[in-house]
Amino acid sequence: MGANTSQVSDLSDNPSLKALVGTEAISENDPFWNQLISFTFISPTSSADSKLLEEAVIPLAKILIENNPRTGNFGALVRIFLGRTKELKISTECQDQLFIWQAHNALFMIRCLLKVFIREMSEEELNLQFFYHERAPGSQTGSEDLLEELLSNLVHLIVDVPLLDITYSILFEAVTTLLVFFSYQLFHKDILRDGIIYQHIMKGRCLSLTSRLVKTLLYNFIRQEKCPPPATHIFEPKAESGLLYGLASGVASGLWSVFTLGGAGSKAGLDQEHNPLPLSNQSLLLLLVLANLADGPDWPNPYRQAITCFRNTQDTSSLPMEQPHTFQINFNSLYTALCEQQRSDQATLLLYTLLHQNANMRTYMLSRTDMDNLVLPILEILYHVEERNSHHVYMALIILLILTEDDAFNRSIHEVILKNISWYTERSLTEISLGSLLILVVIRTIQFNMTRTRDKYLHTNCLAALANMSAQFRCLHQYAQFIIHLVLLLSLVFPFLCLFSSLFALLSKKHNKVLEQATQSLRGRQADNTALPDYAQDLNVIEEVIRMMLEIINSCLCNSLHHNPNLVYALLYKRELFEQFRTHPSFQDIMQNLDTVIGFFSQRLEQAGSDLSVERVQEVIMKGAQALPKDRLKKFPELKFKYVEEDQPEDFFIPYVWSLVFNSGVGLHWSPHGIELFSMDSG
């Protein structure tokens, strides 16, 4: 960074950088600036290389912090960049790669310095760094708000400059610099709801660009453009072009390599293979940061408004007047990108955001005839639950819960037949419906949770999704009888916990109240917050899960018995496991219908004779399902659950989003020391 610099180790000795951070003010008209921003440094993309770069920049940035109040050189650098942004669109049209390259280099330097500034000083102190004016002859002394000017220009750059090979690097840098500006949040435990940068982005000149910025970031995600090959960023001096396009004589000649995002000569080559879509990734992270900014004291977040109301380009209806910041985007392209990118936390979080907040997008997704393209990646996340962080699993489950709120979805997934699910390795699934696979994976997740993590939030969402589907269960695969096997697993543990509870009560009278709580269902009947022993908590959770599983089976039997002979077969085969539930006060009511079904079909099988083949048993069940009078089954309230966010969702989502930026931002590194927003082991 700085003319002729190609290695991190050279930065501290670079004469141009020494002059920039030194004690002398440099006029904006000085040829020095052309020399400064004509460097051959390859920007890092891996976290390790970014760490090395920041460690080299920190001493220089601290010297600049000390000298800038007298020199104003940082403000001059910003104005040099702003002067070039005014010509960027023309430069793009004219294929002026050298001009774009220099503008990128100036912005890259600003971003590296800003990152240290933000770590070292408050927003008010940062703002002052922009207001120190040069005192050298020929300097500008305007009174413009340089910080707002820079933020506004970055947004304009992102929305106005077309994405081409020659502009890829500067667009990436603009998106990354905006992320750096917002990184103040990392160093505060409390959610930031105001501040200078916040005000500029939410209420200032950037406000009118809200919908265009959200749309552009979405299209960056949709396009999934790979980083251009290094050849598109290499400049060779041409004999007829004079002194390298008329640049100052201090500029280095020879073969110039510039920002390649892990291209030739960069240690980040392996990193690029791991993340070959840096602009797409960074744009998605910025979009999530913007969408999750907290509302102001008396104004809503405009970026969330834009996310909430954008519409399909195919929608020709008139726009409602009351919806601000709305725009149109190609839903088919967005849907395709979402289906393809669910391996990342941030893409799953975007899918959740759109499903939950944008009614137009939710309606469109639910109308698709290829829902398997979207649902299968979500199920794969849950199948590999051991390898995923808890937040990613939560988002995947909530997406399923939102989808299962729709009865048409619950019916249609049983009509989609899948063949050879390669990632499902426990059993050979040569042919299974999407609905049965969904049930299998969710029940497997419950089982994992009950035996490993024991997270009440997790199993509650799993059970809610199954409950929403239960009335629409159709032709369950023989492996989908795993519902019964889960009840069996829980029923084996349940008596031992009950016995242990009783023994504990006899041994210690003072725990009678705790025992009383431990034998209640977790359906809102606990009287106080007295801490329960681990075994009592386990008993409560298992009892709740058994109750809900019995309700799900009951819902299926009451609403779609004739569609599910395999489930009836499993009930009959495992009828003895339900014996213990008949006399338990928490299960007696729900067991009436199960007993009715088991008794009815047992009688039909006895009448059919002994030593029946499996095929003959299934035939008897099929005919019996048509003959069972529905009025013999007791009616229960419909099992329906709806996802509702917490009262202050930002308390969860803002730390989550910034943990994604911290871990997944391309070319960004923050030392964990000083991070206040989340713990390093969260997620």
XYZ file of C-alpha atoms in Angstrom:
683
model
C 0.000 0.000 0.000
C 1.638 3.203 -1.181
C 3.668 3.540 -4.374
C 5.918 0.611 -5.218
C 4.797 -1.358 -2.162
C 4.043 -5.034 -2.694
C 4.534 -6.610 0.736
C 3.130 -5.960 4.198
C 6.634 -5.727 5.619
C 7.350 -2.724 3.382
C 4.548 -0.552 4.741
C 6.295 0.980 7.729
C 9.271 2.066 5.588
C 7.303 3.331 2.601
C 8.209 7.023 2.047
C 4.767 7.924 0.644
C 2.973 6.485 3.654
C 5.429 8.196 5.983
C 4.582 11.499 4.305
C 0.831 10.837 4.548
C 0.936 10.244 8.305
C 3.714 12.726 8.973
C 3.725 16.253 10.345
C 3.554 18.131 7.020
C 0.253 19.061 5.396
C 0.058 18.021 1.741
C -1.977 20.052 -0.745
C -4.561 18.193 -2.771
C -2.893 19.578 -5.906
C 0.442 17.970 -5.028
C 1.596 15.199 -7.447
C 2.221 13.204 -4.270
C -1.345 11.875 -4.317
C -0.983 10.272 -7.752
C 2.135 8.547 -6.500
C 0.505 7.473 -3.241
C -2.449 5.721 -4.838
C -0.484 3.990 -7.593
C 0.665 0.943 -5.681
C 1.094 -2.719 -6.490
C -0.111 -4.127 -3.187
C -2.495 -7.073 -3.489
C -5.346 -6.718 -1.046
C -5.765 -9.727 1.256
C -8.906 -11.824 1.380
C -8.046 -14.365 4.057
C -8.437 -13.533 7.736
C -4.787 -14.413 8.390
C -3.486 -12.048 5.704
C -5.915 -9.340 6.846
C -4.531 -9.706 10.380
C -0.974 -9.196 9.119
C -2.034 -6.137 7.147
C -3.856 -4.567 10.093
C -0.894 -5.145 12.392
C 1.260 -3.260 9.878
C -1.284 -0.442 9.456
C -1.966 0.161 13.180
C 1.352 1.992 13.929
C 0.907 4.198 10.858
C -2.727 4.941 11.705
C -1.827 5.910 15.277
C 0.784 8.367 14.008
C -1.823 9.826 11.654
C -4.316 10.186 14.533
C -1.702 12.263 16.355
C -0.694 14.441 13.391
C -3.951 14.753 11.446
C -5.386 17.597 13.582
C -2.499 19.770 12.289
C -2.151 18.404 8.750
C -5.665 17.374 7.691
C -4.037 14.778 5.431
C -6.729 12.178 6.106
C -9.419 14.610 4.931
C -7.290 15.381 1.877
C -7.076 11.656 1.045
C -10.847 11.395 1.367
C -11.333 14.381 -0.950
C -8.896 12.858 -3.468
C -11.080 9.757 -3.518
C -14.308 11.790 -3.742
C -12.907 13.715 -6.702
C -12.323 10.469 -8.537
C -15.738 8.981 -7.731
C -17.360 11.773 -9.767
C -15.663 10.377 -12.864
C -16.130 6.681 -12.147
C -19.192 6.167 -14.313
C -17.526 7.881 -17.278
C -14.325 5.943 -16.633
C -16.299 2.706 -16.711
C -17.932 3.608 -20.011
C -14.531 4.536 -21.450
C -12.877 1.390 -20.033
C -10.391 3.623 -18.181
C -9.065 0.854 -15.989
C -6.183 2.888 -14.596
C -8.476 5.599 -13.250
C -10.768 3.023 -11.622
C -7.741 1.250 -10.176
C -6.426 4.430 -8.546
C -9.865 5.256 -7.122
C -9.972 1.756 -5.665
C -6.530 2.137 -4.108
C -7.520 5.425 -2.456
C -10.643 3.822 -1.008
C -8.702 0.779 0.152
C -6.325 3.033 2.080
C -9.248 4.937 3.612
C -10.888 1.681 4.685
C -7.695 0.351 6.317
C -7.216 3.596 8.262
C -10.896 3.820 9.221
C -10.830 0.327 10.656
C -8.086 1.341 13.094
C -9.728 4.718 13.804
C -13.003 3.023 14.757
C -11.166 0.709 17.150
C -9.235 3.591 18.725
C -11.797 6.401 19.049
C -15.454 7.298 19.516
C -17.745 8.357 16.663
C -17.428 11.996 17.745
C -13.639 11.764 17.626
C -13.796 10.005 14.266
C -15.995 12.770 12.903
C -13.353 15.329 13.913
C -10.750 13.478 11.830
C -12.830 14.408 8.774
C -13.128 18.052 9.790
C -9.463 18.901 10.222
C -8.650 21.069 7.199
C -5.353 21.378 5.387
C -3.222 24.404 5.910
C -0.969 23.935 2.906
C -1.185 26.384 -0.055
C -3.878 25.431 -2.552
C -5.924 23.453 -0.041
C -9.704 23.473 0.073
C -11.375 24.862 3.185
C -15.000 24.109 2.437
C -17.398 23.490 5.273
C -18.991 20.347 3.856
C -19.660 17.385 6.140
C -16.929 15.178 4.749
C -18.075 12.079 6.649
C -21.589 12.287 5.217
C -20.117 13.091 1.809
C -18.028 9.922 1.921
C -20.947 7.747 3.063
C -23.211 9.199 0.382
C -20.584 8.694 -2.314
C -20.042 5.085 -1.298
C -23.768 4.392 -1.644
C -23.864 6.228 -4.984
C -20.875 4.206 -6.161
C -22.574 0.913 -5.289
C -25.880 1.790 -6.973
C -24.581 3.764 -9.986
C -21.442 1.974 -11.186
C -22.249 -1.158 -13.219
C -20.760 -4.481 -12.148
C -18.058 -5.378 -14.697
C -14.698 -7.100 -14.466
C -12.940 -3.733 -14.235
C -15.273 -2.406 -11.509
C -15.587 -5.575 -9.408
C -12.789 -4.617 -7.010
C -13.939 -1.060 -6.306
C -17.559 -2.154 -5.801
C -16.355 -4.790 -3.357
C -14.288 -2.174 -1.564
C -17.234 0.235 -1.313
C -19.437 -2.460 0.248
C -16.638 -3.477 2.629
C -15.970 0.117 3.697
C -19.636 0.575 4.639
C -19.403 -2.590 6.752
C -16.347 -1.137 8.483
C -18.243 2.090 9.241
C -20.972 0.095 10.990
C -18.451 -1.992 12.961
C -18.732 0.345 15.959
C -21.488 -2.065 17.022
C -18.893 -4.796 17.632
C -17.371 -2.796 20.469
C -20.628 -2.109 22.312
C -22.578 -4.651 24.349
C -25.779 -2.623 24.051
C -27.550 -2.269 20.724
C -26.670 1.075 19.078
C -29.818 3.019 18.263
C -28.345 6.366 17.330
C -25.049 8.028 16.472
C -23.446 10.094 13.730
C -22.986 7.292 11.173
C -26.416 5.882 12.012
C -28.022 9.299 11.470
C -26.319 9.810 8.104
C -27.346 6.378 6.793
C -30.890 6.396 8.188
C -31.911 10.030 7.790
C -29.329 11.914 5.752
C -28.612 12.148 2.045
C -28.448 8.339 1.866
C -32.146 8.014 2.725
C -33.316 8.727 -0.826
C -31.073 5.891 -2.081
C -32.507 3.284 0.315
C -34.495 1.209 -2.181
C -31.752 1.383 -4.829
C -29.111 0.238 -2.344
C -31.210 -2.695 -1.091
C -32.037 -3.683 -4.670
C -28.390 -3.511 -5.773
C -27.186 -5.581 -2.818
C -29.867 -8.173 -3.551
C -28.818 -8.314 -7.205
C -25.172 -8.692 -6.160
C -26.293 -11.708 -4.147
C -28.452 -13.007 -7.007
C -25.755 -12.684 -9.680
C -23.182 -14.671 -7.676
C -20.415 -13.157 -9.812
C -17.056 -14.784 -9.272
C -13.980 -12.662 -8.839
C -12.583 -11.811 -12.292
C -9.368 -13.593 -13.300
C -6.149 -11.745 -12.405
C -5.517 -10.872 -16.057
C -8.347 -8.331 -15.954
C -6.505 -6.353 -13.267
C -3.032 -6.164 -14.782
C -1.751 -3.096 -16.566
C 1.204 -3.039 -18.890
C 2.738 0.303 -19.932
C 2.254 1.073 -23.605
C 5.000 2.822 -25.535
C 2.572 5.163 -27.242
C 0.830 6.200 -24.050
C 3.626 8.484 -22.879
C 4.406 8.578 -19.219
C 1.932 5.934 -18.170
C -1.251 7.742 -19.098
C 0.224 11.076 -17.996
C 0.702 10.178 -14.338
C 3.329 11.948 -12.253
C 6.924 10.914 -12.791
C 7.101 9.336 -9.342
C 4.748 6.523 -10.394
C 6.342 3.124 -10.775
C 6.538 1.564 -14.217
C 6.514 -2.073 -15.185
C 3.916 -4.767 -14.706
C 1.286 -3.665 -12.180
C -0.860 -6.103 -10.346
C -3.772 -4.811 -8.322
C -6.659 -6.013 -6.206
C -7.254 -9.642 -7.196
C -9.226 -11.025 -4.268
C -6.910 -13.973 -3.820
C -5.576 -14.092 -7.354
C -2.044 -14.564 -8.628
C 0.653 -13.992 -6.050
C -1.697 -13.852 -3.086
C -1.522 -16.161 -0.111
C -5.313 -16.126 -0.169
C -5.525 -18.343 -3.212
C -6.808 -21.247 -1.144
C -9.210 -18.914 0.618
C -10.693 -17.859 -2.685
C -11.486 -21.475 -3.505
C -13.326 -21.585 -0.200
C -15.158 -18.325 -0.945
C -15.065 -17.587 -4.687
C -17.908 -15.048 -4.480
C -16.529 -12.196 -2.367
C -18.809 -9.421 -3.681
C -21.907 -11.577 -3.327
C -20.930 -12.579 0.205
C -20.029 -9.066 1.320
C -23.168 -7.545 -0.227
C -25.332 -10.057 1.626
C -23.618 -9.251 4.925
C -24.118 -5.505 4.395
C -27.766 -6.077 3.479
C -28.323 -8.036 6.698
C -26.578 -5.350 8.760
C -28.759 -2.629 7.209
C -31.981 -4.627 7.536
C -31.297 -5.265 11.223
C -30.366 -1.749 12.301
C -32.527 -0.812 15.261
C -35.369 1.623 14.647
C -34.686 5.195 15.682
C -36.472 6.962 18.552
C -39.125 8.346 16.213
C -38.478 6.769 12.809
C -38.474 3.208 11.421
C -35.496 1.573 9.757
C -35.940 2.447 6.043
C -33.862 -0.532 4.898
C -36.143 -2.933 6.737
C -39.089 -1.148 5.119
C -37.527 -1.748 1.704
C -36.957 -5.432 2.525
C -40.555 -5.735 3.695
C -42.382 -4.350 0.676
C -40.416 -4.983 -2.523
C -42.363 -6.759 -5.254
C -41.903 -9.039 -8.243
C -41.035 -7.497 -11.593
C -43.949 -9.545 -12.961
C -46.367 -7.743 -10.651
C -48.163 -5.085 -12.705
C -50.628 -3.946 -10.049
C -50.455 -0.365 -8.821
C -48.201 0.395 -5.870
C -49.848 1.169 -2.530
C -49.173 4.804 -1.714
C -48.383 4.177 1.941
C -45.396 1.891 1.277
C -42.106 3.836 1.286
C -38.880 2.640 -0.346
C -40.574 -0.032 -2.431
C -39.071 -1.394 -5.640
C -39.382 -4.389 -7.959
C -36.986 -7.272 -8.428
C -37.033 -10.565 -10.312
C -38.454 -13.068 -7.808
C -37.504 -16.081 -9.905
C -33.819 -15.092 -9.897
C -33.899 -14.353 -6.172
C -35.610 -17.673 -5.431
C -33.004 -19.567 -7.480
C -30.114 -17.869 -5.663
C -31.685 -18.607 -2.280
C -32.059 -22.288 -3.185
C -28.430 -22.533 -4.282
C -26.784 -20.727 -1.363
C -28.323 -22.244 1.778
C -25.031 -23.753 2.885
C -24.147 -20.384 4.441
C -25.678 -18.927 7.607
C -26.187 -15.553 5.977
C -28.193 -16.944 3.042
C -30.418 -18.872 5.456
C -30.897 -15.704 7.507
C -31.876 -13.804 4.339
C -34.391 -16.527 3.467
C -35.865 -16.283 6.959
C -36.027 -12.478 6.708
C -37.855 -12.557 3.382
C -40.275 -15.303 4.432
C -41.090 -13.589 7.711
C -41.186 -9.943 6.631
C -42.050 -9.778 2.926
C -45.578 -11.072 2.270
C -45.079 -10.782 -1.516
C -42.013 -13.027 -1.460
C -43.626 -15.503 0.942
C -46.687 -15.845 -1.307
C -44.442 -16.334 -4.329
C -42.337 -19.035 -2.643
C -45.375 -20.948 -1.444
C -46.811 -20.888 -4.970
C -43.756 -22.537 -6.516
C -44.144 -26.051 -7.865
C -40.470 -26.815 -7.178
C -40.463 -26.232 -3.423
C -38.164 -29.221 -3.037
C -35.307 -27.044 -4.365
C -35.753 -24.794 -1.341
C -36.784 -27.300 1.314
C -34.081 -29.912 0.657
C -31.157 -27.570 1.508
C -32.950 -26.598 4.728
C -33.418 -30.269 5.644
C -29.754 -30.922 4.900
C -28.811 -28.206 7.423
C -30.903 -29.988 10.063
C -29.584 -33.415 9.094
C -26.041 -32.202 9.788
C -27.116 -30.564 13.044
C -23.930 -31.660 14.824
C -21.819 -29.640 12.369
C -23.932 -26.461 12.412
C -23.984 -23.658 14.935
C -27.168 -23.360 16.959
C -28.274 -20.106 15.290
C -28.141 -21.666 11.821
C -30.225 -24.603 13.048
C -32.747 -22.225 14.658
C -33.155 -20.281 11.427
C -33.657 -23.478 9.424
C -36.314 -24.701 11.875
C -38.145 -21.366 11.924
C -38.201 -21.370 8.113
C -39.882 -24.792 8.216
C -42.297 -23.547 10.866
C -43.280 -20.546 8.702
C -43.722 -22.777 5.649
C -45.852 -25.294 7.566
C -48.274 -22.551 8.587
C -49.629 -22.919 5.035
C -51.970 -25.905 4.485
C -51.358 -25.940 0.739
C -47.638 -26.394 1.408
C -48.386 -29.218 3.857
C -50.441 -31.027 1.197
C -48.138 -30.422 -1.752
C -44.936 -31.700 -0.104
C -46.462 -35.184 0.092
C -46.979 -35.129 -3.677
C -43.305 -34.484 -4.465
C -41.472 -37.799 -4.822
C -37.699 -37.781 -4.320
C -35.211 -40.440 -5.350
C -31.863 -41.326 -3.767
C -31.197 -38.578 -1.218
C -27.400 -38.807 -1.191
C -26.802 -36.844 2.029
C -29.195 -39.030 4.059
C -26.808 -41.836 4.941
C -28.472 -43.653 7.868
C -30.933 -45.474 5.633
C -31.269 -46.072 1.932
C -34.022 -43.760 0.717
C -34.489 -44.836 -2.882
C -37.910 -43.216 -3.089
C -39.655 -41.020 -0.529
C -42.002 -38.050 -0.551
C -40.679 -34.646 0.448
C -43.226 -34.609 3.270
C -42.034 -37.920 4.713
C -38.405 -36.815 4.442
C -39.234 -33.596 6.268
C -40.881 -35.564 9.079
C -37.918 -37.954 9.275
C -35.349 -35.169 9.510
C -37.316 -33.119 12.059
C -37.867 -36.160 14.302
C -34.183 -37.003 13.990
C -33.429 -33.443 15.116
C -35.716 -33.865 18.139
C -33.955 -37.116 19.010
C -30.540 -35.466 18.723
C -31.721 -32.584 20.882
C -33.203 -34.849 23.559
C -30.045 -36.927 23.871
C -27.389 -34.237 23.341
C -28.205 -30.526 23.589
C -31.564 -30.635 25.433
C -32.542 -27.212 24.102
C -36.199 -26.484 24.863
C -36.397 -23.814 22.138
C -35.181 -26.299 19.547
C -37.613 -29.109 20.262
C -40.520 -26.664 20.661
C -40.032 -25.442 17.079
C -39.588 -28.984 15.782
C -42.823 -30.095 17.427
C -44.681 -26.996 16.217
C -43.710 -27.716 12.593
C -44.812 -31.361 12.886
C -48.052 -30.285 14.559
C -48.824 -27.864 11.718
C -48.328 -30.674 9.213
C -50.098 -33.423 11.138
C -53.618 -32.944 9.733
C -52.178 -33.142 6.198
C -49.946 -36.216 6.624
C -50.289 -38.334 3.487
C -48.928 -41.781 2.637
C -46.142 -41.622 5.195
C -43.071 -43.579 4.205
C -42.450 -46.691 6.280
C -39.437 -44.934 7.823
C -41.624 -41.967 8.722
C -43.146 -44.241 11.360
C -40.099 -42.997 13.239
C -42.721 -40.919 15.067
C -43.659 -44.087 16.923
C -40.018 -44.978 17.524
C -39.393 -41.576 19.100
C -42.332 -42.122 21.462
C -40.845 -45.545 22.219
C -37.453 -44.025 23.009
C -39.004 -41.447 25.331
C -41.275 -44.014 26.957
C -38.244 -46.088 27.946
C -36.693 -43.151 29.801
C -39.905 -41.750 31.265
C -40.649 -44.450 33.914
C -37.106 -44.294 35.278
C -37.267 -40.538 35.711
C -40.674 -40.839 37.389
C -39.286 -43.502 39.734
C -36.220 -41.416 40.468
C -38.448 -38.451 41.284
C -40.475 -40.534 43.741
C -37.384 -41.869 45.502
C -35.948 -38.396 45.736
C -39.151 -37.136 47.373
C -39.031 -39.878 50.001
C -35.418 -39.095 50.833
C -35.836 -35.335 51.142
C -39.055 -33.695 52.320
C -37.833 -30.197 51.598
C -37.900 -31.003 47.907
C -41.589 -31.877 47.866
C -42.479 -28.628 46.139
C -39.832 -29.183 43.487
C -41.096 -32.717 42.898
C -44.633 -31.418 42.541
C -43.432 -29.025 39.849
C -41.433 -31.776 38.188
C -44.495 -33.920 37.672
C -46.468 -31.170 35.963
C -46.551 -30.632 32.210
C -44.616 -27.623 30.916
C -47.806 -26.207 29.458
C -47.762 -23.044 31.503
C -48.695 -24.501 34.886
C -45.458 -23.877 36.798
C -46.204 -21.658 39.781
C -42.808 -20.025 40.330
C -39.239 -19.911 39.097
C -37.780 -22.355 41.634
C -34.818 -24.088 40.001
C -35.488 -27.733 39.246
C -32.874 -30.471 39.568
C -31.545 -31.738 36.221
C -33.547 -34.957 36.402
C -36.752 -32.982 37.083
C -36.105 -30.699 34.123
C -35.521 -33.754 31.938
C -38.778 -35.253 33.151
C -40.672 -32.084 32.312
C -39.192 -31.889 28.830
C -39.781 -35.573 28.057
C -43.341 -35.370 29.345
C -44.022 -32.338 27.159
C -42.550 -34.002 24.063
C -44.514 -37.230 24.644
C -47.732 -35.232 25.039
C -47.114 -33.294 21.820
C -46.122 -36.426 19.893
C -49.352 -38.130 20.988
C -51.312 -35.040 19.893
C -49.590 -35.128 16.492
C -50.434 -38.823 16.039
C -54.005 -38.110 17.135
C -54.323 -35.213 14.669
C -53.174 -37.459 11.845
C -55.621 -40.222 12.834
C -58.555 -37.791 13.110
C -57.896 -35.979 9.828
C -56.170 -38.374 7.454
C -56.412 -41.910 8.817
C -57.240 -43.446 5.425
C -54.118 -41.828 3.899
C -51.721 -43.351 6.421
C -51.922 -47.141 6.671
C -48.208 -47.330 7.549
C -48.789 -45.259 10.669
C -51.694 -47.490 11.759
C -49.500 -50.543 11.137
C -46.789 -49.070 13.383
C -49.330 -48.257 16.099
C -50.554 -51.846 16.128
C -47.046 -53.259 16.039
C -45.951 -51.162 19.033
C -49.282 -51.048 20.896
C -47.758 -52.226 24.168
C -45.626 -49.102 24.531
C -48.778 -47.003 25.019
C -49.883 -49.024 28.062
C -48.070 -46.776 30.560
C -49.692 -43.617 29.165
C -53.300 -44.695 29.711
C -53.244 -44.082 33.458
C -50.975 -41.016 33.450
C -52.995 -37.835 34.110
C -51.116 -35.851 31.453
C -51.956 -38.314 28.670
C -55.309 -39.893 29.550
C -57.466 -37.626 27.375
C -55.358 -37.907 24.252
C -55.016 -41.692 24.676
C -58.783 -42.194 24.192
C -58.575 -41.818 20.415
C -55.412 -43.896 20.108
C -57.071 -46.669 22.116
C -60.135 -46.464 19.891
C -58.043 -46.823 16.713
C -55.844 -49.589 18.144
C -58.886 -51.491 19.453
C -60.839 -51.116 16.197
C -58.037 -52.405 13.960
C -56.982 -55.122 16.407
C -60.513 -56.496 16.248
C -60.517 -56.364 12.428
C -57.240 -58.284 12.321
C -58.520 -60.937 14.749
C -61.539 -61.436 12.514
C -59.262 -61.832 9.490
C -57.536 -64.836 11.042
C -54.091 -65.717 12.411
C -50.632 -65.828 10.767
C -51.429 -62.963 8.419
C -48.771 -61.802 5.977
C -47.623 -58.174 6.028
C -49.488 -57.594 2.765
C -52.686 -59.066 4.215
C -52.382 -56.911 7.375
C -51.983 -53.802 5.238
C -55.013 -54.782 3.175
C -57.129 -55.169 6.332
C -55.885 -51.765 7.561
C -56.733 -50.086 4.230
C -60.293 -51.437 4.269
C -60.712 -50.696 7.974
C -59.642 -47.078 7.514
C -62.609 -46.573 5.199
C -64.999 -48.268 7.636
C -64.027 -46.571 10.930
C -66.835 -44.132 11.866
C -65.294 -40.692 12.419
C -67.768 -39.879 15.177
C -66.081 -42.507 17.348
C -63.031 -40.243 17.636
C -63.126 -37.409 20.147
C -62.557 -33.962 18.612
C -59.606 -31.895 19.811
C -58.692 -28.288 18.940
C -56.807 -27.973 15.661
C -53.040 -28.178 16.093
C -51.773 -24.918 14.620
C -48.760 -22.875 15.615
C -47.619 -19.545 14.208
C -44.132 -18.109 14.463
C -43.968 -14.758 16.244
C -40.760 -12.823 16.849
C -39.795 -11.744 20.342
C -40.701 -8.229 21.471
C -37.143 -6.980 20.867
C -35.808 -9.197 18.084
C -32.763 -6.962 17.595
C -31.318 -8.331 20.845
C -30.927 -11.677 19.057
C -30.457 -10.694 15.424
C -27.920 -7.864 15.666
C -25.333 -9.927 17.600
C -26.046 -12.834 15.242
C -25.529 -10.735 12.106
C -22.306 -9.248 13.437
C -21.006 -12.682 14.404
C -21.487 -13.595 10.730
C -19.604 -10.465 9.617
C -16.868 -11.222 12.149
C -16.474 -14.825 10.966
C -17.373 -14.567 7.265
C -16.424 -11.079 6.085
C -13.992 -11.427 3.175
C -10.678 -9.668 3.800
C -11.771 -8.466 7.247
C -10.147 -9.307 10.550
C -10.987 -8.076 14.023
C -9.041 -8.987 17.117
C -11.399 -10.754 19.533
C -10.064 -8.546 22.327
C -12.439 -5.671 22.811
C -15.403 -7.313 21.067
C -18.330 -6.666 23.423
C -21.400 -7.512 21.346
C -21.119 -11.306 21.616
C -18.884 -13.884 23.226
C -16.318 -15.573 21.037
C -17.862 -19.008 21.622
C -21.435 -17.901 20.818
C -23.359 -19.398 17.916
